[in-house]
Short mmCIF file of C-alpha atoms and ligand atoms in Angstrom, two decimals:
data_model
loop_
_atom_site.label_atom_id
_atom_site.label_comp_id
_atom_site.label_asym_id
_atom_site.label_seq_id
_atom_site.Cartn_x
_atom_site.Cartn_y
_atom_site.Cartn_z
CA UNK A 77 0.01 -0.35 -0.22
CA UNK A 78 2.65 2.90 1.17
CA UNK A 79 4.94 1.61 -1.84
CA UNK A 80 2.26 1.71 -4.41
CA UNK A 81 1.18 5.26 -3.18
CA UNK A 82 4.71 6.35 -3.15
CA UNK A 83 4.93 4.93 -6.72
CA UNK A 84 1.60 6.38 -7.71
CA UNK A 85 2.91 10.37 -6.37
CA UNK A 86 6.05 9.44 -8.12
CA UNK A 87 4.38 8.55 -11.60
CA UNK A 88 1.98 10.98 -11.17
CA UNK A 89 4.62 14.07 -10.27
CA UNK A 90 6.68 13.16 -13.13
CA UNK A 91 3.90 13.41 -15.23
CA UNK A 92 3.09 16.84 -14.20
CA UNK A 93 6.48 17.87 -14.53
CA UNK A 94 6.31 16.43 -18.34
CA UNK A 95 3.36 18.11 -19.52
CA UNK A 96 3.65 21.46 -17.57
CA UNK A 97 7.46 21.41 -18.57
CA UNK A 98 7.15 23.91 -21.84
CA UNK A 99 4.66 26.44 -19.69
CA UNK A 100 7.16 26.65 -17.15
CA UNK A 101 9.94 27.97 -19.05
CA UNK A 102 7.70 30.59 -19.67
CA UNK A 103 7.10 31.68 -16.76
CA UNK A 104 10.53 31.35 -15.35
CA UNK A 105 11.19 33.57 -18.06
CA UNK A 106 10.01 37.31 -16.35
CA UNK A 107 8.08 40.05 -17.47
CA UNK A 108 10.71 42.53 -16.01
CA UNK A 109 13.89 41.93 -14.81
CA UNK A 110 15.44 44.91 -13.06
CA UNK A 111 18.80 44.95 -11.53
CA UNK A 112 19.47 46.52 -8.77
CA UNK A 113 23.46 48.55 -7.49
CA UNK A 114 24.94 49.43 -4.22
CA UNK A 115 27.71 49.50 -2.30
CA UNK A 116 27.91 47.43 -0.06
CA UNK A 117 29.79 43.97 1.03
CA UNK A 118 27.63 40.68 0.27
CA UNK A 119 27.41 40.35 4.51
CA UNK A 120 26.01 43.87 5.26
CA UNK A 121 22.08 43.82 6.50
CA UNK A 122 21.81 45.96 3.44
CA UNK A 123 21.92 43.05 0.67
CA UNK A 124 20.59 40.17 2.81
CA UNK A 125 17.27 42.31 3.06
CA UNK A 126 17.63 42.66 -0.34
CA UNK A 127 17.44 39.19 -1.45
CA UNK A 128 15.18 38.61 0.68
CA UNK A 129 12.92 41.51 -0.66
CA UNK A 130 13.68 40.02 -4.16
CA UNK A 131 12.58 36.31 -3.24
CA UNK A 132 9.12 38.22 -1.84
CA UNK A 133 8.87 40.36 -5.07
CA UNK A 134 9.11 37.67 -7.13
CA UNK A 135 6.79 34.96 -5.33
CA UNK A 136 3.95 37.56 -4.86
CA UNK A 137 3.99 38.81 -8.77
CA UNK A 138 4.05 34.62 -9.23
CA UNK A 139 8.11 35.38 -11.14
CA UNK A 140 6.13 38.42 -12.96
CA UNK A 141 9.02 40.67 -11.63
CA UNK A 142 13.53 40.01 -11.16
CA UNK A 143 15.40 41.61 -9.34
CA UNK A 144 19.19 40.28 -9.83
CA UNK A 145 21.11 41.90 -7.05
CA UNK A 146 24.70 43.09 -7.71
CA UNK A 147 26.54 43.84 -4.33
CA UNK A 148 30.18 45.52 -3.98
CA UNK A 149 30.63 47.76 -6.08
CA UNK A 150 30.27 45.15 -9.03
CA UNK A 151 28.09 47.01 -11.43
CA UNK A 152 31.24 50.37 -10.49
CA UNK A 153 32.07 53.36 -7.92
CA UNK A 154 28.29 55.02 -6.72
CA UNK A 155 29.25 57.76 -9.26
CA UNK A 156 29.22 54.96 -12.02
CA UNK A 157 26.49 53.55 -10.67
CA UNK A 158 24.25 56.83 -10.34
CA UNK A 159 25.40 57.58 -14.03
CA UNK A 160 23.52 54.09 -14.81
CA UNK A 161 20.27 54.31 -13.19
CA UNK A 162 20.04 57.96 -14.55
CA UNK A 163 20.02 56.44 -18.16
CA UNK A 164 18.40 53.14 -17.15
CA UNK A 165 21.60 51.15 -17.09
CA UNK A 166 20.35 49.81 -13.57
CA UNK A 167 17.48 49.95 -12.86
CA UNK A 168 17.52 50.56 -8.23
CA UNK A 169 20.14 51.50 -6.72
CA UNK A 170 20.83 52.65 -2.77
CA UNK A 171 22.90 55.54 -2.52
CA UNK A 172 23.50 58.15 0.23
CA UNK A 173 21.62 60.99 0.53
CA UNK A 174 25.28 62.73 0.27
CA UNK A 175 26.39 61.97 -2.50
CA UNK A 176 23.37 61.94 -4.54
CA UNK A 177 23.67 65.80 -3.40
CA UNK A 178 25.90 65.98 -6.12
CA UNK A 179 22.52 65.71 -8.33
CA UNK A 180 19.90 66.61 -6.33
CA UNK A 181 21.60 69.45 -3.86
CA UNK A 182 19.16 69.07 -0.71
CA UNK A 183 19.37 65.89 -0.36
CA UNK A 184 22.72 65.47 1.99
CA UNK A 185 20.71 67.75 4.18
CA UNK A 186 20.18 65.11 6.83
CA UNK A 187 24.42 64.91 6.97
CA UNK A 188 24.90 67.92 8.85
CA UNK A 189 27.34 67.74 11.60
CA UNK A 190 25.88 66.39 15.08
CA UNK A 191 22.77 67.83 13.65
CA UNK A 192 20.41 64.14 15.37
CA UNK A 193 21.29 63.43 18.43
CA UNK A 194 19.72 60.01 18.07
CA UNK A 195 18.07 56.97 16.01
CA UNK A 196 14.44 58.38 17.26
CA UNK A 197 14.93 61.47 15.90
CA UNK A 198 16.44 60.58 13.11
CA UNK A 199 13.27 58.51 11.81
CA UNK A 200 10.64 60.83 12.93
CA UNK A 201 12.86 63.05 10.52
CA UNK A 202 13.02 60.75 7.32
CA UNK A 203 9.72 59.20 7.76
CA UNK A 204 8.41 62.43 8.75
CA UNK A 205 8.76 66.04 6.46
CA UNK A 206 12.13 66.40 6.26
CA UNK A 207 12.23 62.79 4.28
CA UNK A 208 9.25 64.01 2.06
CA UNK A 209 10.95 67.52 0.67
CA UNK A 210 14.01 65.24 -0.04
CA UNK A 211 11.51 63.18 -1.55
CA UNK A 212 10.01 65.33 -3.82
CA UNK A 213 13.49 67.50 -4.84
CA UNK A 214 14.14 63.44 -5.73
CA UNK A 215 11.46 63.07 -8.10
CA UNK A 216 12.48 66.49 -9.87
CA UNK A 217 15.47 64.70 -10.54
CA UNK A 218 13.43 62.27 -13.01
CA UNK A 219 15.31 59.88 -10.14
CA UNK A 220 11.78 58.43 -7.98
CA UNK A 221 12.43 57.31 -4.49
CA UNK A 222 10.55 54.64 -1.80
CA UNK A 223 9.37 56.18 1.30
CA UNK A 224 11.79 54.40 3.54
CA UNK A 225 14.97 55.37 3.46
CA UNK A 226 17.69 52.37 4.42
CA UNK A 227 19.74 52.85 7.23
CA UNK A 228 23.59 53.20 6.81
CA UNK A 229 24.54 55.19 10.32
CA UNK A 230 25.59 57.08 12.41
CA UNK A 231 29.17 57.93 11.40
CA UNK A 232 32.19 57.41 13.10
CA UNK A 233 36.06 58.05 12.87
CA UNK A 234 38.88 55.62 11.93
CA UNK A 235 42.80 56.54 11.64
CA UNK A 236 45.30 54.52 11.04
CA UNK A 237 47.94 56.83 12.76
CA UNK A 238 45.97 57.95 15.82
CA UNK A 239 42.55 58.13 17.70
CA UNK A 240 40.71 61.82 17.27
CA UNK A 241 39.48 62.63 20.81
CA UNK A 242 38.50 67.01 20.02
CA UNK A 243 38.23 68.52 16.62
CA UNK A 244 42.56 69.93 16.81
CA UNK A 245 43.10 66.66 15.81
CA UNK A 246 41.43 66.90 13.01
CA UNK A 247 44.01 69.15 12.01
CA UNK A 248 45.11 68.64 9.34
CA UNK A 249 44.28 64.83 9.28
CA UNK A 250 44.49 62.90 6.07
CA UNK A 251 40.94 62.10 5.42
CA UNK A 252 38.63 60.14 3.19
CA UNK A 253 35.83 61.11 2.46
CA UNK A 254 32.70 59.38 -0.02
CA UNK A 255 32.32 62.03 -3.11
CA UNK A 256 30.19 64.84 -1.72
CA UNK A 257 30.98 68.67 -1.34
CA UNK A 258 28.87 68.61 2.08
CA UNK A 259 31.76 66.22 3.16
CA UNK A 260 34.19 68.32 1.66
CA UNK A 261 33.03 71.15 3.88
CA UNK A 262 32.78 69.48 6.60
CA UNK A 263 36.26 68.38 7.13
CA UNK A 264 38.01 71.83 5.76
CA UNK A 265 35.59 73.46 8.29
CA UNK A 266 37.60 71.28 11.09
CA UNK A 267 40.68 72.33 9.01
CA UNK A 268 41.53 68.74 7.73
CA UNK A 269 42.39 67.76 4.47
CA UNK A 270 39.96 65.34 3.22
CA UNK A 271 40.23 63.82 -0.31
CA UNK A 272 37.51 62.36 -2.28
CA UNK A 273 37.48 59.00 -2.89
CA UNK A 274 34.94 56.10 -4.02
CA UNK A 275 34.05 53.32 -1.46
CA UNK A 276 34.89 51.09 -4.20
CA UNK A 277 38.14 52.63 -3.43
CA UNK A 278 38.65 53.14 0.18
CA UNK A 279 40.33 50.17 1.48
CA UNK A 280 43.44 50.37 -1.15
CA UNK A 281 43.66 54.28 -0.11
CA UNK A 282 43.51 53.37 3.48
CA UNK A 283 45.86 50.06 2.68
CA UNK A 284 48.47 52.25 0.36
CA UNK A 285 48.69 55.00 2.97
CA UNK A 286 46.84 57.21 0.16
CA UNK A 287 45.02 58.52 3.54
CA UNK A 288 45.06 58.18 7.08
CA UNK A 289 41.82 58.00 7.98
CA UNK A 290 37.71 57.44 7.16
CA UNK A 291 34.82 58.18 8.33
CA UNK A 292 31.47 55.26 8.23
CA UNK A 293 29.56 53.70 10.69
CA UNK A 294 30.18 50.62 12.47
CA UNK A 295 28.79 47.35 10.59
CA UNK A 296 30.59 49.06 7.20
CA UNK A 297 33.73 48.77 9.24
CA UNK A 298 33.25 45.28 9.80
CA UNK A 299 31.87 44.22 7.01
CA UNK A 300 33.78 45.54 4.24
CA UNK A 301 37.14 44.63 6.72
CA UNK A 302 38.38 48.61 7.49
CA UNK A 303 39.90 47.48 10.95
CA UNK A 304 42.61 45.21 8.54
CA UNK A 305 43.97 48.68 7.49
CA UNK A 306 43.09 50.89 11.04
CA UNK A 307 43.93 51.10 14.09
CA UNK A 308 42.18 54.03 16.16
CA UNK A 309 37.80 54.02 15.72
CA UNK A 310 37.10 56.73 17.39
CA UNK A 311 33.43 57.39 18.51
CA UNK A 312 32.37 60.64 17.08
CA UNK A 313 28.10 59.91 16.04
CA UNK A 314 29.51 63.14 14.03
CA UNK A 315 26.63 63.11 11.08
CA UNK A 316 23.58 60.10 9.45
CA UNK A 317 23.70 58.74 6.55
CA UNK A 318 21.49 56.65 5.31
CA UNK A 319 20.79 54.84 1.53
CA UNK A 320 17.36 56.63 -0.53
CA UNK A 321 15.75 53.16 -2.16
CA UNK A 322 16.19 54.74 -6.23
CA UNK A 323 14.39 54.01 -9.19
CA UNK A 324 14.89 54.74 -12.95
CA UNK A 325 11.74 56.41 -13.97
CA UNK A 326 11.03 55.13 -16.84
CA UNK A 327 11.95 51.68 -15.07
CA UNK A 328 9.06 52.59 -12.94
CA UNK A 329 6.60 53.37 -14.79
CA UNK A 330 6.96 50.52 -17.26
CA UNK A 331 5.45 48.97 -14.22
CA UNK A 332 1.78 48.18 -14.31
CA UNK A 333 0.37 50.02 -10.68
CA UNK A 334 -0.57 46.57 -9.03
CA UNK A 335 3.70 45.03 -9.61
CA UNK A 336 4.76 48.77 -8.63
CA UNK A 337 2.50 48.37 -5.69
CA UNK A 338 3.82 45.39 -4.49
CA UNK A 339 7.80 46.37 -5.71
CA UNK A 340 7.16 49.01 -3.29
CA UNK A 341 6.00 46.84 -0.35
CA UNK A 342 8.81 44.59 0.43
CA UNK A 343 11.34 47.69 -0.74
CA UNK A 344 10.18 49.73 2.29
CA UNK A 345 9.42 46.58 4.50
CA UNK A 346 13.27 45.47 3.85
CA UNK A 347 14.41 48.73 4.60
CA UNK A 348 12.79 48.74 7.63
CA UNK A 349 13.71 45.01 8.43
CA UNK A 350 17.53 46.67 7.57
CA UNK A 351 16.76 49.44 9.75
CA UNK A 352 16.71 46.85 12.76
CA UNK A 353 19.72 44.31 11.73
CA UNK A 354 22.07 48.11 11.52
CA UNK A 355 20.28 49.13 14.74
CA UNK A 356 21.54 45.79 16.13
CA UNK A 357 25.00 45.28 14.69
CA UNK A 358 26.04 48.23 15.44
CA UNK A 359 24.53 47.99 19.80
CA UNK A 360 27.19 44.71 19.06
CA UNK A 361 30.35 45.65 17.34
CA UNK A 362 32.61 48.18 19.53
CA UNK A 363 33.12 44.33 21.51
CA UNK A 364 34.18 42.31 17.66
CA UNK A 365 36.07 45.48 16.41
CA UNK A 366 38.59 45.51 19.79
CA UNK A 367 38.88 41.70 19.24
CA UNK A 368 39.83 42.33 16.07
CA UNK A 369 42.85 44.71 17.60
CA UNK A 370 40.89 48.32 17.12
CA UNK A 371 41.38 51.29 20.01
CA UNK A 372 38.01 52.56 20.76
CA UNK A 373 37.00 56.18 22.09
CA UNK A 374 34.57 57.81 22.83
CA UNK A 375 35.11 62.07 22.62
CA UNK A 376 32.07 64.28 23.32
CA UNK A 377 30.34 66.21 20.53
CA UNK A 378 30.17 69.77 22.05
CA UNK A 379 33.89 70.44 20.97
CA UNK A 380 33.65 69.33 17.42
CA UNK A 381 30.60 71.25 17.29
CA UNK A 382 31.37 74.55 18.53
CA UNK A 383 34.33 74.20 16.02
CA UNK A 384 32.08 73.89 13.21
CA UNK A 385 29.66 76.82 14.18
CA UNK A 386 33.26 79.39 14.64
CA UNK A 387 33.80 78.12 10.98
CA UNK A 388 30.22 78.94 10.16
CA UNK A 389 29.59 76.38 9.01
CA UNK A 390 25.91 76.06 10.19
CA UNK A 391 25.23 79.58 8.74
CA UNK A 392 26.92 78.89 5.12
CA UNK A 393 25.24 75.64 4.65
CA UNK A 394 21.89 76.90 6.42
CA UNK A 395 22.26 79.62 2.83
CA UNK A 396 22.86 76.92 0.85
CA UNK A 397 20.08 74.96 1.73
CA UNK A 398 17.38 78.10 2.30
CA UNK A 399 15.23 78.73 4.79
CA UNK A 400 12.03 76.64 4.04
CA UNK A 401 14.36 73.20 4.03
CA UNK A 402 16.81 74.12 6.63
CA UNK A 403 13.42 74.99 9.02
CA UNK A 404 11.82 71.59 9.01
CA UNK A 405 14.98 70.18 9.89
CA UNK A 406 15.20 71.66 13.16
CA UNK A 407 12.13 71.16 13.32
CA UNK A 408 13.54 67.38 14.23
CA UNK A 409 17.00 68.85 15.58
CA UNK A 410 16.53 71.15 17.56
CA UNK A 411 18.07 74.69 16.60
CA UNK A 412 21.38 74.45 14.81
CA UNK A 413 22.74 78.13 13.53
O1 X2X B 800 31.34 55.53 1.06
C1 X2X B 800 30.90 55.29 2.57
O2 X2X B 800 30.88 55.15 2.73
C2 X2X B 800 29.90 54.38 2.32
C3 X2X B 800 29.40 53.67 1.94
O3 X2X B 800 29.37 55.16 3.74
C4 X2X B 800 28.87 55.56 1.55
O4 X2X B 800 27.47 54.78 0.62
C5 X2X B 800 28.09 56.87 1.93
#
């Protein structure tokens, strides 16, 4: 009885497969195959959540939408990927708002030095009016930004030469910064020697001592193994940085509305989960990085903020963003300038 049922099931499964095969093959080549590129290592929560997201989208669209993930700068630097996104060479891309500001100036506003005290104030702003303001500006540049910004994190400073204990330690410091006017401006206000370098070249730049330091959240310092080429990690928390999940507008509008709804739902849900992962990871990483040989210190923010204020940094950027944007920022951070 047992054997015969198994035989029967086996035969019928085979039969179904044989009959259905041509049909299945057609259903498996998706109607929309879109590329999603990013600059982070596979081990970073961004790529883990993106994989789940792509699987969920494929399942809920019955295979009509397939998202292929290209992590870790496989398709080029951020600068390259941004132009591919604009031309339609890639359909999706996660990019720091600060780097996006080379195209959409307002998009760097969340990165103003020492603006946000903690995560709750960040999410209130970015899921609230500040995020909405920036997404409207992004839309004007013909790109689509999904509602939920993904977390990069509060940025910390690493160095191969010395710990950063106060603003005076940043004087003359050769530090890599991402390609963005706000970053360069902030380190100029600290009298540092900032060098704009895409993330794809950061490990090598540190290894060959083109620069002595860099700044990134702990999750990146760990997953990109920057601890191999840096000794000191100073918890400066000097700015909060996030990744807008961007789509090429033509590619986005090619999707029928019901598919757009499904894609957006899963992208935003994955972003919210990624935020939790990064927060959790950051909380546990101090010990792990110490075990890897890094020396960690935590300077107070006040002296850094005073130095930026004295250098006219806040006044300058308030002028650049304009009163409307600045007041939306200050609604969440308190008075800055
Ligand atoms: O380039 C960086 O440092 C990174 C990975 O944090 C960004 O994408 C801004």
